[in-house]
Short mmCIF file of C-alpha atoms in Angstrom, two decimals:
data_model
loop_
_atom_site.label_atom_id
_atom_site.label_comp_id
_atom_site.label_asym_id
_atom_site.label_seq_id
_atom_site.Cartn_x
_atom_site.Cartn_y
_atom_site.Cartn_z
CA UNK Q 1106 53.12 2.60 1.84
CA UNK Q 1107 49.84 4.12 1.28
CA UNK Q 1108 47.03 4.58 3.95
CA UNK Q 1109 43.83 2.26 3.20
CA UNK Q 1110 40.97 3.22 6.10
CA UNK Q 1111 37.58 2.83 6.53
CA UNK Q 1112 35.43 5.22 8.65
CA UNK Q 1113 32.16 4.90 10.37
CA UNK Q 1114 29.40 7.95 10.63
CA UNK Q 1115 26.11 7.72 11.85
CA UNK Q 1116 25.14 11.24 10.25
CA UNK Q 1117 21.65 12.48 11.22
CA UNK Q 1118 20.77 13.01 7.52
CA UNK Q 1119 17.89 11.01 5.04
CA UNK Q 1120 19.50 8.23 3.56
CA UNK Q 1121 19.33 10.23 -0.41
CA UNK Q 1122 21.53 13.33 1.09
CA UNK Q 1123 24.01 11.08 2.46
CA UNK Q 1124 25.92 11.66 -0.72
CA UNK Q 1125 27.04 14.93 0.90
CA UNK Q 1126 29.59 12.54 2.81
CA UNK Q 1127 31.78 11.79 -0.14
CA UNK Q 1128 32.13 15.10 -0.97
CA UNK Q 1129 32.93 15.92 2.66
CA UNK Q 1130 35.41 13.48 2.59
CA UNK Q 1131 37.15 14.23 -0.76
CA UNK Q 1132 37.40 18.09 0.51
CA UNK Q 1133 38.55 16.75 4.12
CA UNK Q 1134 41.03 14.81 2.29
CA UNK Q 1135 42.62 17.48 -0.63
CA UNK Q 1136 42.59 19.94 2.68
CA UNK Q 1137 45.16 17.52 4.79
CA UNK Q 1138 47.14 16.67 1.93
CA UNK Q 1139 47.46 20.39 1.43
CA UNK Q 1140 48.08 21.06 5.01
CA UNK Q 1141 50.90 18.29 6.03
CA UNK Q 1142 52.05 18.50 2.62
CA UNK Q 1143 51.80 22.01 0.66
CA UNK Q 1144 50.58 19.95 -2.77
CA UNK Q 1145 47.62 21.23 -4.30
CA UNK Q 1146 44.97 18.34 -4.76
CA UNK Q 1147 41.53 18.55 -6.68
CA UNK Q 1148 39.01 16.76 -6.57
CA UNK Q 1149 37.13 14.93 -10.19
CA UNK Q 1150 33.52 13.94 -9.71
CA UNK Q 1151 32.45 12.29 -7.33
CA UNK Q 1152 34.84 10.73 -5.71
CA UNK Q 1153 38.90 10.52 -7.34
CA UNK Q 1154 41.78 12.48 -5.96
CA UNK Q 1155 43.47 13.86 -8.79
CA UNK Q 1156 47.09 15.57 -8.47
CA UNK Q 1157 48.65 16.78 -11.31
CA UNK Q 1158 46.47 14.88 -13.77
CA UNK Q 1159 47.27 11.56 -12.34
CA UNK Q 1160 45.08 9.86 -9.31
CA UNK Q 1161 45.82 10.25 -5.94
CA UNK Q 1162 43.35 9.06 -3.73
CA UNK Q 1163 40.06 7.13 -4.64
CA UNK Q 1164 36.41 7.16 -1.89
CA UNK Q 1165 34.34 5.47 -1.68
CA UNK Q 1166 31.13 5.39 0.38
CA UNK Q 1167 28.56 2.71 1.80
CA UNK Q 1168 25.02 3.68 3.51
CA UNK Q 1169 23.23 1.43 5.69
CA UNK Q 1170 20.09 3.08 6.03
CA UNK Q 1171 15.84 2.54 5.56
CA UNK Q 1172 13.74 4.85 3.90
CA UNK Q 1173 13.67 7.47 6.12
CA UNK Q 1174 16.45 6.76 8.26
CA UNK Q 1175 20.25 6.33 7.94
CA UNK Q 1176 21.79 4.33 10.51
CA UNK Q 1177 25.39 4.27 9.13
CA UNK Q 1178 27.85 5.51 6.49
CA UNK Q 1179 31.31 3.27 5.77
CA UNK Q 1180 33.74 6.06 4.12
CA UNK Q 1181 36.47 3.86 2.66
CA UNK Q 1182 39.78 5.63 1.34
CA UNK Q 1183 42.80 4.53 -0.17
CA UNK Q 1184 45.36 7.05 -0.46
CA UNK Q 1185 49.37 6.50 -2.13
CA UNK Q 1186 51.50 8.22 0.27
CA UNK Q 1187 54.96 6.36 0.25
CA UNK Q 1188 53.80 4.34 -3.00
CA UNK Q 1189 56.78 3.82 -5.76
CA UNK Q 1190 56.18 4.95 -9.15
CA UNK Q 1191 56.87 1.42 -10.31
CA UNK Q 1192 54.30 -0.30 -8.20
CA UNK Q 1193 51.29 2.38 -9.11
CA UNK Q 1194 49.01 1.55 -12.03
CA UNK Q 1195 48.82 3.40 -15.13
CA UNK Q 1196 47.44 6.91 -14.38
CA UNK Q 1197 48.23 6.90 -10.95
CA UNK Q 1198 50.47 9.23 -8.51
CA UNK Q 1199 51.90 9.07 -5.19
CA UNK Q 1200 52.61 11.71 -2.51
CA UNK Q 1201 56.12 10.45 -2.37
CA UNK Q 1202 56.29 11.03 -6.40
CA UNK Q 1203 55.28 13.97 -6.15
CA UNK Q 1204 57.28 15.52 -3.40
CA UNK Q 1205 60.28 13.32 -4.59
CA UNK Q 1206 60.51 12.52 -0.87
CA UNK Q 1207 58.38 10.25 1.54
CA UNK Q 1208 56.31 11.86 3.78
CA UNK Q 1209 54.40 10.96 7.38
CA UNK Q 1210 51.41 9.24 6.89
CA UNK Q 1211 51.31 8.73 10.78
CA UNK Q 1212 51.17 13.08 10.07
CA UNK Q 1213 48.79 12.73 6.75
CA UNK Q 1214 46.49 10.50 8.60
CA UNK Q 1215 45.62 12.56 11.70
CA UNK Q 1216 45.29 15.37 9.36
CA UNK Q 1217 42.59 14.22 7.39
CA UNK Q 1218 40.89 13.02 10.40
CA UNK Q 1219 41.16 16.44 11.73
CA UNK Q 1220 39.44 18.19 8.52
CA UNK Q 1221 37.01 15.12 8.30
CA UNK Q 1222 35.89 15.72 12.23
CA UNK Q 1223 35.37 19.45 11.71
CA UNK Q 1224 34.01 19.28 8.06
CA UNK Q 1225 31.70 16.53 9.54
CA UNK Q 1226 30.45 19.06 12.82
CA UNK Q 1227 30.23 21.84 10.46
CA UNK Q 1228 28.14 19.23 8.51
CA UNK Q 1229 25.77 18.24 11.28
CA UNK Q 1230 25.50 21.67 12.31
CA UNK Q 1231 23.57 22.64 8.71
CA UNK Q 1232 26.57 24.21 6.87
CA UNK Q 1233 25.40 21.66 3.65
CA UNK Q 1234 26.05 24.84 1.58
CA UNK Q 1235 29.67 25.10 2.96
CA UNK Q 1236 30.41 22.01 1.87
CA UNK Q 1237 29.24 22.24 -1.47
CA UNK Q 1238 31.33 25.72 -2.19
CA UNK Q 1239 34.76 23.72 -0.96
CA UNK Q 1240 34.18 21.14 -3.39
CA UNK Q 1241 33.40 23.38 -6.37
CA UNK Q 1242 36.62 25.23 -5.20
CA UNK Q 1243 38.49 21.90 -5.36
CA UNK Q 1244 37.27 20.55 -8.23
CA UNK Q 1245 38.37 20.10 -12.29
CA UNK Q 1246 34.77 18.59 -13.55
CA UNK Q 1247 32.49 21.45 -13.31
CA UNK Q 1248 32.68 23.67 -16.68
CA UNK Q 1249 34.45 20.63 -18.89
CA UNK Q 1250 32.83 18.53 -21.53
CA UNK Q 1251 32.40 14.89 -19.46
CA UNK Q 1252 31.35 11.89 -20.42
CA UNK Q 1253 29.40 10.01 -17.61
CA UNK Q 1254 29.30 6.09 -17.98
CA UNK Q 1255 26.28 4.56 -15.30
CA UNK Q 1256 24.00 1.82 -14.64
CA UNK Q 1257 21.46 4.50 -16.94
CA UNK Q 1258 23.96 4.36 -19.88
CA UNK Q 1259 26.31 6.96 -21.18
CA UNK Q 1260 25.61 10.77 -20.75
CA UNK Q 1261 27.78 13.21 -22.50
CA UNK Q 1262 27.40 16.85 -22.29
CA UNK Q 1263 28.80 19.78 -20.18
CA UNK Q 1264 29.44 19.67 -16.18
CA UNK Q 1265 27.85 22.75 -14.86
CA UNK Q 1266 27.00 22.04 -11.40
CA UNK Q 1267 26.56 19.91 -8.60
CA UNK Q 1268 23.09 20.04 -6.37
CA UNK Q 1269 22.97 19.76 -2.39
CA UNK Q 1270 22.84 16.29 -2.88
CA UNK Q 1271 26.24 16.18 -4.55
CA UNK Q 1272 24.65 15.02 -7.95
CA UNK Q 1273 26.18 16.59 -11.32
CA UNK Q 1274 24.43 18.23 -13.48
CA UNK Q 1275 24.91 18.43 -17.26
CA UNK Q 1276 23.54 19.84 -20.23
CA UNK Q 1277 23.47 17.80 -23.06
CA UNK Q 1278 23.83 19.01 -26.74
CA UNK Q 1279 20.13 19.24 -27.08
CA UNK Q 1280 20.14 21.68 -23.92
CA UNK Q 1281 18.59 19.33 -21.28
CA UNK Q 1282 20.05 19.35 -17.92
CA UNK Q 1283 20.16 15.95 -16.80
CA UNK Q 1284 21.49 14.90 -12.98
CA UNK Q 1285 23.78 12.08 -12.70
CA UNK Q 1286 23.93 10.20 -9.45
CA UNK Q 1287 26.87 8.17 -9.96
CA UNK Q 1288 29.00 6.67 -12.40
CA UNK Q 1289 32.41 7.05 -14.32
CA UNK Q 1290 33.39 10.34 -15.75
CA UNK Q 1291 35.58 11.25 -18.70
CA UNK Q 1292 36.98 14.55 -19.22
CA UNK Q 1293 36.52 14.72 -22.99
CA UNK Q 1294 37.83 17.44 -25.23
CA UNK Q 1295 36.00 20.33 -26.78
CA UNK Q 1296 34.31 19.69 -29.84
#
C-alpha cells in the first residue's frame, strides 16, 4: 500500500554535513509527490512529511562514516500511498486519502528517485545553498514557537532558521539562539 525503501549514497561530504541528506531527501520527496500527484506537501523539521496537518511520509537517515570520512549514508523512507484511513495511526494521512483515489506508486516511486538523483548531483556539485532555500520553501517549522524534545533535554523557543548543516536554530525566551541537532519537535501555540 505504501512504499517503504531504503537508499544507499556514498556522498563525498565530512561525516557532520551529512545531515544535508535528509533534507535533500524530504525536498526530493514533497517535489515527486507534487509532481505525479499535484498535492502540496511540506516538510516539519527534520525529517516528517506533513500534508494537510496530518503525516505523510517519515526519513530517516543512517551514516557510516570515521572522523573525517563518510563512507555511506542509508536514507530510509516510508511513505502511505494506497494506505486506508482505517489502518493509519492517529495523526497520519495517506496519498489515497487525500486524493480520494489510489494513485501509482510504481509512478510516485520513480519520481522521487528522479528528484533525489538530481537534488543529489546538484548536491555533489556544491549547490549546499540550493538545497537549503527548497527546504525553507517547503517547510511549516521555521517562524513557529517549537518545542524540541532530545537526548540534551527539552528546548522551547522560536524556529528561525536552519544552518548548512540542516541544524535548527531557536531563540529561547531569554534571547539565546541555541542549535538543535536532532530530536522531536512540537509546534506549540503563541503565548
Amino acid at each position: 500500500k505504501g512504499i517503504y525503501l531504503s537508499l544507499i549514497l556514498r556522498p563525498k561530504i565530512a561525516p557532520n554535513s551529512a545531515t544535508i541528506l535528509t533534507l535533500l531527501s524530504a525536498v526530493s520527496i514533497c517535489e515527486a509527490i507534487k509532481e505525479a500527484t499535484g498535492l502540496e506537501a511540506r516538510i516539519k523539521w527534520p525529517n516528517d512529511i506533513i500534508l494537510h496537518n496530518k503525516k505523510l511520509a517519515g526519513i530517516l537517515t543512517e551514516i557510516n562514516a570515521e572522523t573525517d570520512v563518510t563512507h555511506f549514508v542509508v536514507i530510509g523512507v516510508g511513505l502511505n500511498v494506497n494506505n486506508d484511513k482505517k489502518t493509519l495511526p492517529a495523526g497520519a494521512t495517506s496519498i489515497k486519502e487525500q486524493k480520494k483515489e489510489e494513485a501509482s506508486r510504481i509512478e510516485l516511486l520513480r519520481e522521487m528517485l528522479r528528484c533525489i538523483e538530481r537534488n543529489y548531483l546538484a548536491l555533489q556539485q556544491g549547490s549546499c545553498g540550493m538545497i537549503l532555500d527548497k527546504w525553507r520553501s517547503f517547510n511549516i517549522t521555521l517562524g513557529k514557537r517549537v518545542r524540541v524534545v532530545s537526548q540534551r533535554g527539552t528546548r522551547e523557543g522560536q524556529a528561525l532558521d536552519i544552518d548548512s548543516d540542516g541544524g535548527l536554530l531557536i531563540r529561547n525566551d531569554s534571547g539565546l539562539t541555541e542549535k538543535m541537532t536532532s530530536g522531536d519537535i512540537v509546534h506549540c501555540r503563541e503565548h
